[in-house]
Coordinates of C-alpha atoms and ligand atoms in Angstrom, one line a residue:
M21 CA -69.0 -37.1 -70.2
A22 CA -70.8 -40.0 -70.8
V23 CA -70.0 -41.3 -73.9
G24 CA -72.3 -44.2 -76.2
K25 CA -71.0 -47.9 -75.7
I26 CA -69.1 -49.5 -78.7
I27 CA -70.9 -52.3 -80.1
D28 CA -68.0 -54.7 -80.8
G29 CA -69.3 -56.6 -84.3
K30 CA -65.9 -58.4 -84.1
S31 CA -66.3 -60.8 -81.0
F32 CA -70.6 -60.6 -81.3
A33 CA -69.5 -62.1 -85.1
Q34 CA -66.8 -64.5 -83.7
R35 CA -69.1 -66.0 -81.3
I36 CA -71.9 -66.5 -83.8
R37 CA -69.4 -68.7 -86.1
A38 CA -68.1 -70.1 -83.1
K39 CA -72.5 -71.9 -83.1
V40 CA -72.4 -72.2 -86.5
G41 CA -69.2 -74.3 -86.1
D42 CA -70.7 -76.0 -83.9
D43 CA -73.7 -76.8 -85.6
V44 CA -72.1 -77.8 -89.0
R45 CA -69.9 -80.2 -86.8
N46 CA -73.2 -81.6 -85.1
L47 CA -74.9 -82.0 -89.0
K48 CA -72.2 -84.4 -89.7
I49 CA -72.1 -86.4 -86.9
D50 CA -76.1 -86.9 -87.2
F51 CA -76.4 -86.9 -90.3
N52 CA -73.6 -87.5 -92.3
I53 CA -73.4 -83.4 -94.1
T54 CA -70.8 -80.9 -94.3
P55 CA -72.8 -77.6 -95.8
G56 CA -70.9 -75.9 -99.2
L57 CA -71.3 -72.5 -99.9
A58 CA -69.9 -71.7 -103.7
V59 CA -68.8 -68.0 -104.3
V60 CA -68.8 -66.5 -107.5
L61 CA -66.2 -63.7 -108.4
V62 CA -66.9 -61.9 -112.4
G63 CA -63.1 -59.0 -112.6
D64 CA -60.6 -57.9 -110.5
D65 CA -62.8 -55.5 -108.0
P66 CA -59.8 -54.8 -105.3
A67 CA -62.3 -54.9 -102.4
S68 CA -64.6 -57.9 -104.0
Q69 CA -61.6 -59.7 -103.8
I70 CA -60.7 -58.7 -100.2
Y71 CA -64.1 -59.6 -99.2
V72 CA -63.9 -63.0 -101.6
R73 CA -60.7 -64.5 -100.0
N74 CA -62.1 -63.7 -96.4
K75 CA -66.0 -65.3 -96.8
N76 CA -63.2 -68.7 -98.1
K77 CA -61.7 -68.4 -95.0
M78 CA -63.9 -68.1 -93.3
T79 CA -66.1 -71.4 -94.9
I80 CA -63.4 -73.2 -93.7
E81 CA -62.8 -72.6 -90.6
A82 CA -66.6 -73.0 -89.8
G83 CA -65.9 -76.9 -91.3
M84 CA -68.0 -76.3 -94.1
R85 CA -66.8 -76.5 -98.0
S86 CA -66.5 -73.6 -99.5
F87 CA -66.2 -73.5 -103.4
E88 CA -64.4 -70.1 -104.9
H89 CA -65.4 -69.2 -108.9
R90 CA -63.3 -66.8 -110.2
L91 CA -64.2 -65.2 -113.7
P92 CA -62.6 -62.8 -116.1
T93 CA -63.8 -59.1 -116.4
E94 CA -64.5 -60.2 -120.1
T95 CA -67.7 -63.1 -119.1
S96 CA -70.8 -63.1 -120.8
Q97 CA -74.0 -63.6 -118.9
K98 CA -74.4 -66.6 -121.3
E99 CA -71.4 -68.2 -119.2
L100 CA -72.1 -66.6 -115.7
L101 CA -75.7 -68.9 -116.3
T102 CA -73.9 -71.6 -117.2
L103 CA -72.1 -72.0 -114.1
I104 CA -75.0 -70.7 -111.5
E105 CA -76.8 -73.7 -113.5
G106 CA -74.0 -76.0 -112.7
L107 CA -74.2 -74.6 -109.2
N108 CA -77.8 -74.8 -109.0
N109 CA -78.1 -79.0 -109.8
D110 CA -74.5 -79.4 -107.5
P111 CA -75.8 -81.4 -104.2
E112 CA -72.6 -80.1 -102.5
V113 CA -73.1 -76.9 -102.8
N114 CA -75.7 -75.8 -100.7
G115 CA -75.7 -71.8 -100.8
I116 CA -74.4 -70.0 -104.0
L117 CA -73.4 -65.7 -103.7
V118 CA -72.6 -64.2 -106.2
Q119 CA -70.5 -61.2 -105.2
L120 CA -71.6 -57.6 -106.4
P121 CA -71.2 -55.7 -108.5
L122 CA -71.1 -57.1 -111.6
P123 CA -68.9 -55.9 -114.7
A124 CA -71.4 -53.6 -117.4
Q125 CA -71.8 -56.0 -119.9
I126 CA -73.7 -58.5 -116.8
N127 CA -77.8 -58.3 -115.8
E128 CA -77.3 -58.1 -112.2
Q129 CA -81.2 -58.6 -111.7
S130 CA -81.5 -61.4 -114.3
I131 CA -78.0 -63.1 -112.7
L132 CA -79.7 -63.2 -109.5
S133 CA -82.6 -64.4 -110.3
Q134 CA -81.3 -67.6 -112.0
I135 CA -79.9 -68.9 -108.6
N136 CA -82.5 -71.3 -106.8
P137 CA -83.8 -69.8 -104.1
M138 CA -83.0 -72.1 -101.6
K139 CA -79.6 -72.0 -102.4
D140 CA -79.9 -68.4 -102.3
V141 CA -77.7 -67.1 -99.0
D142 CA -77.7 -64.0 -99.7
G143 CA -81.0 -63.6 -99.9
F144 CA -81.6 -61.4 -103.1
H145 CA -84.0 -63.5 -105.2
V146 CA -87.3 -62.2 -106.0
I147 CA -88.5 -65.1 -103.9
N148 CA -86.9 -64.8 -100.7
A149 CA -87.6 -60.5 -100.6
G150 CA -91.0 -61.5 -101.1
K151 CA -91.0 -63.9 -98.2
L152 CA -89.4 -60.9 -96.3
A153 CA -91.7 -58.8 -97.5
T154 CA -94.8 -60.7 -96.7
G155 CA -93.5 -62.4 -93.0
S156 CA -92.6 -65.9 -94.6
N157 CA -89.4 -67.9 -93.8
G158 CA -86.9 -68.0 -96.4
L159 CA -83.3 -66.9 -96.6
V160 CA -82.7 -63.0 -95.2
P161 CA -79.6 -60.5 -96.6
C162 CA -77.1 -61.4 -94.5
T163 CA -76.4 -57.0 -93.6
P164 CA -79.5 -56.6 -92.3
L165 CA -79.5 -59.8 -90.5
G166 CA -76.4 -58.8 -88.4
C167 CA -77.8 -55.3 -87.8
L168 CA -80.6 -56.4 -86.5
M169 CA -79.2 -58.9 -84.7
M170 CA -76.6 -56.1 -83.2
I171 CA -80.1 -53.7 -82.0
K172 CA -82.0 -56.8 -80.1
D173 CA -78.3 -57.7 -78.3
Q174 CA -78.3 -54.3 -76.9
L175 CA -81.7 -53.3 -76.8
G176 CA -83.2 -56.7 -75.9
E177 CA -85.7 -59.1 -77.6
N178 CA -88.6 -56.5 -77.6
I179 CA -88.4 -53.6 -79.5
S180 CA -91.9 -53.6 -80.4
G181 CA -93.0 -49.4 -80.9
K182 CA -89.5 -48.1 -81.5
H183 CA -88.9 -45.5 -83.7
A184 CA -86.3 -46.7 -86.3
L185 CA -85.0 -44.7 -89.3
V186 CA -83.3 -46.7 -92.2
I187 CA -81.1 -44.2 -94.1
G188 CA -80.8 -46.0 -97.8
R189 CA -83.6 -47.7 -99.8
S190 CA -81.0 -50.2 -101.5
N191 CA -82.3 -53.6 -102.5
I192 CA -79.3 -55.2 -100.5
V193 CA -79.5 -53.3 -97.4
G194 CA -82.1 -50.6 -96.6
K195 CA -85.4 -52.3 -98.1
P196 CA -85.0 -55.3 -96.5
M197 CA -83.2 -53.5 -93.3
A198 CA -86.5 -51.5 -93.4
S199 CA -88.6 -55.1 -93.9
L200 CA -87.1 -56.9 -90.7
L201 CA -87.4 -53.7 -88.9
L202 CA -91.4 -53.6 -89.2
Q203 CA -91.6 -57.2 -88.8
E204 CA -90.2 -56.9 -85.2
N205 CA -93.0 -54.0 -84.5
C206 CA -91.0 -51.1 -85.0
T207 CA -92.0 -47.6 -86.4
V208 CA -90.0 -47.6 -89.2
T209 CA -89.3 -44.6 -91.5
I210 CA -86.9 -44.7 -94.7
A211 CA -84.9 -41.7 -96.1
H212 CA -83.3 -41.7 -98.7
S213 CA -81.5 -38.6 -101.3
K214 CA -85.2 -37.4 -101.7
T215 CA -85.8 -37.0 -98.1
I216 CA -86.5 -33.6 -97.7
D217 CA -85.1 -32.5 -94.0
L218 CA -82.8 -35.6 -92.9
P219 CA -81.5 -34.7 -89.3
I220 CA -85.2 -33.8 -88.8
E221 CA -86.4 -37.9 -89.0
T222 CA -83.3 -38.8 -87.3
R223 CA -83.9 -36.8 -84.2
R224 CA -86.9 -39.0 -83.5
A225 CA -85.4 -42.1 -84.2
D226 CA -84.5 -44.8 -81.6
I227 CA -82.3 -47.0 -83.7
V228 CA -81.0 -45.4 -87.0
V229 CA -79.5 -47.4 -89.9
A230 CA -77.0 -45.7 -91.9
A231 CA -76.9 -47.6 -95.2
V232 CA -76.2 -44.8 -97.6
G233 CA -72.2 -44.7 -98.5
I234 CA -71.4 -41.1 -97.7
A235 CA -68.7 -41.0 -95.4
K236 CA -69.4 -39.2 -92.1
M237 CA -72.5 -37.8 -93.2
V238 CA -74.4 -38.1 -89.9
K239 CA -73.3 -35.6 -87.5
G240 CA -73.8 -35.7 -83.6
N241 CA -76.7 -33.3 -83.5
W242 CA -78.8 -35.0 -85.5
I243 CA -78.9 -37.8 -82.8
K244 CA -81.4 -38.0 -80.2
K245 CA -79.9 -38.8 -76.7
G246 CA -79.4 -42.6 -75.8
A247 CA -80.8 -43.5 -80.0
V248 CA -78.5 -46.6 -80.9
V249 CA -76.4 -46.0 -84.8
I250 CA -75.4 -49.3 -86.3
D251 CA -73.2 -47.6 -89.3
V252 CA -73.3 -49.9 -92.6
G253 CA -70.8 -47.4 -94.8
M254 CA -67.8 -48.7 -96.4
N255 CA -66.3 -45.4 -97.6
R256 CA -62.7 -45.3 -98.6
L257 CA -60.7 -41.7 -97.9
P258 CA -57.5 -40.7 -98.6
S259 CA -55.4 -40.8 -95.8
G260 CA -52.6 -38.2 -96.0
S261 CA -49.8 -38.7 -99.0
D262 CA -48.1 -41.4 -99.4
G263 CA -51.5 -42.8 -101.2
K264 CA -53.0 -45.7 -98.4
S265 CA -56.6 -44.6 -98.0
L266 CA -59.1 -45.2 -94.7
L267 CA -62.1 -46.9 -94.3
C268 CA -64.9 -44.9 -93.0
G269 CA -68.7 -45.0 -92.4
D270 CA -71.5 -43.0 -92.9
V271 CA -71.5 -41.6 -89.6
D272 CA -69.3 -38.8 -88.0
F273 CA -68.2 -41.3 -85.5
D274 CA -66.6 -39.3 -82.9
E275 CA -69.4 -36.5 -82.6
V276 CA -72.9 -39.3 -83.0
R277 CA -70.8 -41.1 -80.2
K278 CA -71.3 -38.2 -77.6
N279 CA -74.9 -38.4 -78.4
A280 CA -76.0 -42.6 -79.1
G281 CA -76.5 -45.0 -76.3
Y282 CA -74.8 -47.6 -78.4
I283 CA -72.6 -47.4 -81.8
T284 CA -71.2 -49.3 -84.0
P285 CA -67.4 -49.0 -85.1
V286 CA -65.9 -49.2 -89.0
P287 CA -64.7 -51.1 -89.4
G288 CA -65.1 -53.8 -87.0
G289 CA -68.8 -53.1 -87.1
V290 CA -71.2 -54.5 -88.9
G291 CA -68.9 -55.8 -91.4
P292 CA -67.6 -58.9 -89.7
M293 CA -71.3 -59.5 -88.9
T294 CA -72.5 -59.6 -92.5
I295 CA -70.3 -63.4 -93.1
A296 CA -71.4 -64.3 -90.2
C297 CA -75.0 -64.7 -91.1
L298 CA -73.4 -65.9 -94.5
L299 CA -72.2 -68.4 -92.2
K300 CA -75.6 -68.9 -90.5
N301 CA -77.6 -69.1 -93.9
T302 CA -75.6 -71.6 -95.7
L303 CA -76.1 -73.6 -92.5
S304 CA -79.3 -73.2 -92.3
A305 CA -79.8 -73.8 -96.2
A306 CA -78.6 -77.0 -95.6
C307 CA -81.0 -78.1 -93.4
A308 CA -83.9 -76.9 -95.2
Q309 CA -82.6 -78.3 -98.4
N310 CA -82.2 -82.1 -96.3
D311 CA -85.8 -81.5 -94.8
I312 CA -83.7 -81.4 -91.1
E313 CA -84.5 -79.1 -88.3
Q314 CA -83.1 -75.6 -88.0
P315 CA -80.3 -75.8 -85.1
Q316 CA -82.1 -74.0 -82.1
E317 CA -80.9 -69.7 -81.7
N318 CA -78.1 -69.2 -78.7
K319 CA -81.2 -67.8 -75.6
Ligands
GUN423 N1 -71.5 -56.7 -102.6 C1 -71.6 -56.2 -101.3 N2 -72.3 -56.4 -100.3 C2 -72.9 -57.6 -101.1 C3 -73.4 -58.8 -100.4 O1 -73.9 -58.8 -98.8 N3 -73.8 -60.3 -101.3 C4 -72.6 -60.0 -102.4 N4 -73.1 -60.7 -103.3 N5 -71.8 -59.1 -102.8 C5 -72.6 -57.8 -102.2

Protein backbone atom coordinates (compact mmCIF):
# COMPACT_ATOMS: atom_id res chain seq x y z
CA MET A 1 0.00 0.00 0.00
CA ALA A 2 1.30 3.45 -0.90
CA VAL A 3 2.13 5.66 2.07
CA GLY A 4 2.78 9.38 2.33
CA LYS A 5 6.19 10.84 1.60
CA ILE A 6 8.13 11.87 4.69
CA ILE A 7 9.17 15.53 4.50
CA ASP A 8 12.79 15.73 5.62
CA GLY A 9 12.84 18.94 7.65
CA LYS A 10 16.39 18.31 8.78
CA SER A 11 17.92 18.34 5.31
CA PHE A 12 15.68 21.20 4.11
CA ALA A 13 16.77 23.23 7.15
CA GLN A 14 20.42 22.41 6.42
CA ARG A 15 20.03 23.85 2.90
CA ILE A 16 18.46 27.03 4.29
CA ARG A 17 21.20 27.44 6.90
CA ALA A 18 23.86 26.95 4.22
CA LYS A 19 22.24 29.68 2.09
CA VAL A 20 22.06 32.00 5.13
CA GLY A 21 25.76 31.25 5.73
CA ASP A 22 26.60 32.26 2.12
CA ASP A 23 24.56 35.46 2.43
CA VAL A 24 26.25 36.29 5.77
CA ARG A 25 29.69 35.90 4.13
CA ASN A 26 28.65 38.22 1.29
CA LEU A 27 27.30 40.79 3.75
CA LYS A 28 30.68 40.81 5.47
CA ILE A 29 32.57 41.15 2.16
CA ASP A 30 30.30 43.81 0.62
CA PHE A 31 29.35 45.88 3.70
CA ASN A 32 31.60 44.70 6.54
CA ILE A 33 28.53 43.73 8.57
CA THR A 34 28.22 40.58 10.70
CA PRO A 35 24.65 40.00 11.93
CA GLY A 36 24.28 39.39 15.67
CA LEU A 37 21.55 37.48 17.52
CA ALA A 38 20.89 37.86 21.26
CA VAL A 39 19.02 35.02 22.95
CA VAL A 40 17.65 35.55 26.46
CA LEU A 41 16.81 32.60 28.69
CA VAL A 42 15.22 33.18 32.09
CA GLY A 43 15.23 30.18 34.42
CA ASP A 44 16.31 26.59 33.94
CA ASP A 45 13.54 24.85 31.99
CA PRO A 46 15.37 21.83 30.48
CA ALA A 47 13.65 21.96 27.06
CA SER A 48 14.35 25.70 26.75
CA GLN A 49 18.00 25.11 27.67
CA ILE A 50 18.35 22.63 24.80
CA TYR A 51 16.68 25.04 22.31
CA VAL A 52 18.89 27.91 23.39
CA ARG A 53 22.06 25.81 23.13
CA ASN A 54 21.09 24.72 19.59
CA LYS A 55 20.24 28.27 18.56
CA ASN A 56 23.61 29.48 19.82
CA LYS A 57 25.51 26.72 18.00
CA MET A 58 23.75 27.22 14.68
CA THR A 59 24.03 31.01 14.81
CA ILE A 60 27.80 30.66 15.08
CA GLU A 61 27.89 27.98 12.36
CA ALA A 62 26.10 30.43 10.02
CA GLY A 63 28.90 32.96 10.63
CA MET A 64 26.86 35.30 12.82
CA ARG A 65 27.54 36.60 16.30
CA SER A 66 25.66 34.96 19.13
CA PHE A 67 25.03 36.70 22.46
CA GLU A 68 23.58 34.45 25.11
CA HIS A 69 22.01 35.92 28.27
CA ARG A 70 21.04 33.45 31.00
CA LEU A 71 19.14 34.93 33.94
CA PRO A 72 17.99 33.22 37.16
CA THR A 73 14.37 32.07 37.60
CA GLU A 74 13.69 34.83 40.15
CA THR A 75 14.64 37.67 37.72
CA SER A 76 12.20 40.56 38.02
CA GLN A 77 10.24 42.17 35.19
CA LYS A 78 12.30 45.34 35.67
CA GLU A 79 15.63 43.52 35.40
CA LEU A 80 14.54 41.80 32.20
CA LEU A 81 13.30 45.10 30.75
CA THR A 82 16.65 46.72 31.53
CA LEU A 83 18.46 43.94 29.64
CA ILE A 84 16.12 44.32 26.64
CA GLU A 85 16.63 48.08 26.59
CA GLY A 86 20.39 47.48 26.45
CA LEU A 87 20.00 45.01 23.58
CA ASN A 88 17.67 47.40 21.71
CA ASN A 89 20.43 50.03 21.90
CA ASP A 90 23.36 47.71 21.07
CA PRO A 91 24.37 48.17 17.40
CA GLU A 92 26.02 44.72 17.35
CA VAL A 93 22.68 43.08 18.11
CA ASN A 94 20.37 42.80 15.08
CA GLY A 95 17.99 40.21 16.49
CA ILE A 96 16.55 39.66 19.98
CA LEU A 97 14.81 36.47 21.07
CA VAL A 98 13.39 36.01 24.57
CA GLN A 99 12.83 32.29 25.06
CA LEU A 100 9.26 31.45 26.14
CA PRO A 101 7.72 30.46 28.46
CA LEU A 102 8.86 33.03 31.05
CA PRO A 103 8.53 32.53 34.84
CA ALA A 104 5.15 33.42 36.35
CA GLN A 105 6.21 36.79 37.87
CA ILE A 106 7.02 38.17 34.41
CA ASN A 107 4.33 39.50 32.09
CA GLU A 108 5.16 37.95 28.72
CA GLN A 109 3.17 40.37 26.57
CA SER A 110 4.67 43.43 28.21
CA ILE A 111 8.22 42.06 27.70
CA LEU A 112 7.59 41.22 24.03
CA SER A 113 6.19 44.71 23.43
CA GLN A 114 9.46 46.30 24.64
CA ILE A 115 11.62 44.59 21.99
CA ASN A 116 12.41 46.92 19.09
CA PRO A 117 10.11 45.57 16.31
CA MET A 118 13.00 45.78 13.83
CA LYS A 119 15.00 43.39 16.07
CA ASP A 120 12.01 41.17 16.85
CA VAL A 121 13.23 38.04 15.01
CA ASP A 122 10.48 35.95 16.64
CA GLY A 123 7.85 38.18 15.01
CA PHE A 124 5.85 38.27 18.27
CA HIS A 125 5.63 42.08 18.72
CA VAL A 126 2.12 43.41 18.02
CA ILE A 127 3.57 45.58 15.22
CA ASN A 128 4.91 42.52 13.41
CA ALA A 129 1.74 40.52 14.19
CA GLY A 130 -0.30 43.44 12.78
CA LYS A 131 1.88 43.67 9.68
CA LEU A 132 1.40 39.96 9.01
CA ALA A 133 -2.36 40.23 9.54
CA THR A 134 -2.60 43.19 7.14
CA GLY A 135 -0.24 41.77 4.53
CA SER A 136 2.70 44.17 4.83
CA ASN A 137 6.35 43.23 5.16
CA GLY A 138 7.57 42.55 8.68
CA LEU A 139 9.31 39.83 10.65
CA VAL A 140 7.27 36.60 10.55
CA PRO A 141 7.23 34.00 13.40
CA CYS A 142 9.77 31.28 12.64
CA THR A 143 7.72 28.10 13.14
CA PRO A 144 4.83 29.00 10.82
CA LEU A 145 7.29 30.43 8.29
CA GLY A 146 9.16 27.10 8.28
CA CYS A 147 5.87 25.19 7.92
CA LEU A 148 4.84 27.29 4.91
CA MET A 149 8.23 26.75 3.27
CA MET A 150 7.86 22.96 3.68
CA ILE A 151 4.31 23.00 2.28
CA LYS A 152 5.41 24.98 -0.79
CA ASP A 153 8.48 22.81 -1.26
CA GLN A 154 6.13 19.84 -1.75
CA LEU A 155 3.11 21.40 -3.50
CA GLY A 156 4.89 24.14 -5.46
CA GLU A 157 4.68 27.92 -5.06
CA ASN A 158 1.00 28.11 -6.01
CA ILE A 159 -1.23 26.79 -3.22
CA SER A 160 -4.07 29.19 -4.06
CA GLY A 161 -7.56 27.78 -3.39
CA LYS A 162 -6.38 24.86 -1.26
CA HIS A 163 -8.38 24.07 1.87
CA ALA A 164 -6.06 24.55 4.84
CA LEU A 165 -6.87 23.61 8.41
CA VAL A 166 -4.81 24.97 11.27
CA ILE A 167 -5.41 23.17 14.56
CA GLY A 168 -4.48 25.51 17.42
CA ARG A 169 -4.88 29.27 17.82
CA SER A 170 -1.72 30.33 19.68
CA ASN A 171 0.00 33.64 18.91
CA ILE A 172 3.24 31.71 18.27
CA VAL A 173 1.96 29.22 15.67
CA GLY A 174 -1.79 28.96 14.98
CA LYS A 175 -2.74 32.57 14.28
CA PRO A 176 0.36 33.54 12.23
CA MET A 177 0.12 30.21 10.33
CA ALA A 178 -3.48 31.00 9.37
CA SER A 179 -2.46 34.52 8.23
CA LEU A 180 0.36 33.14 6.07
CA LEU A 181 -1.91 30.57 4.42
CA LEU A 182 -4.58 33.22 3.85
CA GLN A 183 -1.97 35.42 2.21
CA GLU A 184 -1.32 32.49 -0.17
CA ASN A 185 -5.05 32.54 -1.06
CA CYS A 186 -5.86 29.28 0.74
CA THR A 187 -9.33 28.80 2.21
CA VAL A 188 -8.36 28.72 5.86
CA THR A 189 -10.11 27.22 8.88
CA ILE A 190 -8.77 27.55 12.42
CA ALA A 191 -9.82 24.74 14.75
CA HIS A 192 -9.31 24.79 18.53
CA SER A 193 -10.41 23.15 21.76
CA LYS A 194 -14.02 24.32 21.30
CA THR A 195 -14.34 23.06 17.72
CA ILE A 196 -17.38 20.76 17.60
CA ASP A 197 -16.34 18.12 15.06
CA LEU A 198 -12.63 18.14 14.29
CA PRO A 199 -12.64 15.02 12.03
CA ILE A 200 -15.15 16.74 9.68
CA GLU A 201 -12.84 19.75 9.45
CA THR A 202 -9.69 17.70 8.81
CA ARG A 203 -11.38 15.49 6.18
CA ARG A 204 -11.95 18.40 3.82
CA ALA A 205 -8.44 19.86 4.22
CA ASP A 206 -5.71 19.60 1.58
CA ILE A 207 -3.27 21.02 4.13
CA VAL A 208 -3.39 20.24 7.86
CA VAL A 209 -1.11 22.01 10.35
CA ALA A 210 -1.40 20.51 13.84
CA ALA A 211 -0.23 22.73 16.70
CA VAL A 212 -2.23 21.71 19.76
CA GLY A 213 0.21 20.04 22.13
CA ILE A 214 -1.74 16.78 22.53
CA ALA A 215 0.22 13.64 21.65
CA LYS A 216 -1.08 11.66 18.63
CA MET A 217 -4.40 13.52 18.64
CA VAL A 218 -4.85 13.60 14.84
CA LYS A 219 -5.99 10.15 13.67
CA GLY A 220 -5.44 8.35 10.36
CA ASN A 221 -9.08 8.23 9.23
CA TRP A 222 -9.43 12.00 9.77
CA ILE A 223 -7.15 12.74 6.82
CA LYS A 224 -8.14 13.27 3.18
CA LYS A 225 -6.18 11.08 0.74
CA GLY A 226 -3.05 12.88 -0.46
CA ALA A 227 -3.20 15.78 2.05
CA VAL A 228 -0.07 17.52 3.35
CA VAL A 229 0.19 17.05 7.12
CA ILE A 230 2.53 19.27 9.11
CA ASP A 231 3.07 18.28 12.74
CA VAL A 232 4.20 21.09 15.04
CA GLY A 233 3.69 19.05 18.23
CA MET A 234 6.58 18.36 20.60
CA ASN A 235 5.11 16.14 23.31
CA ARG A 236 7.13 14.04 25.71
CA LEU A 237 5.71 10.62 26.48
CA PRO A 238 7.20 8.35 29.15
CA SER A 239 8.93 5.39 27.47
CA GLY A 240 9.16 2.28 29.61
CA SER A 241 10.56 2.09 33.10
CA ASP A 242 14.00 3.67 32.55
CA GLY A 243 12.68 7.19 33.23
CA LYS A 244 13.45 8.34 29.68
CA SER A 245 10.87 10.05 27.52
CA LEU A 246 9.95 9.80 23.87
CA LEU A 247 9.38 12.87 21.69
CA CYS A 248 6.09 12.60 19.87
CA GLY A 249 3.97 14.91 17.70
CA ASP A 250 0.28 15.88 17.67
CA VAL A 251 -0.28 13.46 14.79
CA ASP A 252 -0.58 9.67 14.97
CA PHE A 253 2.25 9.34 12.44
CA ASP A 254 1.99 5.65 11.46
CA GLU A 255 -1.76 5.82 10.90
CA VAL A 256 -1.92 9.26 9.28
CA ARG A 257 0.87 8.35 6.88
CA LYS A 258 -1.40 5.75 5.27
CA ASN A 259 -3.71 8.52 3.97
CA ALA A 260 -1.47 11.59 3.76
CA GLY A 261 0.43 12.46 0.59
CA TYR A 262 3.19 14.16 2.59
CA ILE A 263 3.89 14.21 6.30
CA THR A 264 6.49 15.70 8.63
CA PRO A 265 8.07 13.43 11.26
CA VAL A 266 8.71 14.34 14.90
CA PRO A 267 11.58 14.82 15.49
CA GLY A 268 13.21 15.88 12.23
CA GLY A 269 10.35 17.86 10.67
CA VAL A 270 9.24 21.30 11.86
CA GLY A 271 11.82 21.68 14.69
CA PRO A 272 14.96 22.11 12.55
CA MET A 273 13.09 24.50 10.22
CA THR A 274 12.25 26.83 13.12
CA ILE A 275 15.91 27.47 13.88
CA ALA A 276 16.76 27.84 10.18
CA CYS A 277 14.03 30.49 9.87
CA LEU A 278 15.33 32.25 12.98
CA LEU A 279 18.72 32.63 11.28
CA LYS A 280 17.00 33.79 8.07
CA ASN A 281 15.05 36.40 10.08
CA THR A 282 18.22 37.60 11.82
CA LEU A 283 19.96 38.11 8.47
CA SER A 284 16.87 39.84 7.12
CA ALA A 285 16.70 42.13 10.20
CA ALA A 286 20.40 43.04 9.82
CA CYS A 287 19.81 44.02 6.17
CA ALA A 288 16.69 46.07 6.98
CA GLN A 289 18.47 47.91 9.83
CA ASN A 290 21.31 48.86 7.49
CA ASP A 291 19.10 49.78 4.49
CA ILE A 292 20.56 46.92 2.47
CA GLU A 293 18.51 45.01 -0.09
CA GLN A 294 17.26 41.63 1.17
CA PRO A 295 19.19 38.57 -0.13
CA GLN A 296 17.59 36.80 -3.12
CA GLU A 297 15.51 33.72 -2.30
CA ASN A 298 16.75 30.35 -3.60
CA LYS A 299 14.80 29.32 -6.67
N1 LIG B 1 9.20 28.75 22.91
C1 LIG B 1 8.68 27.80 22.09
N2 LIG B 1 8.75 28.20 20.80
C2 LIG B 1 9.34 29.41 20.81
C3 LIG B 1 9.69 30.32 19.78
O1 LIG B 1 9.48 30.10 18.59
N3 LIG B 1 10.29 31.47 20.21
C4 LIG B 1 10.50 31.74 21.52
N4 LIG B 1 11.06 32.91 21.82
N5 LIG B 1 10.19 30.92 22.49
C5 LIG B 1 9.60 29.76 22.14
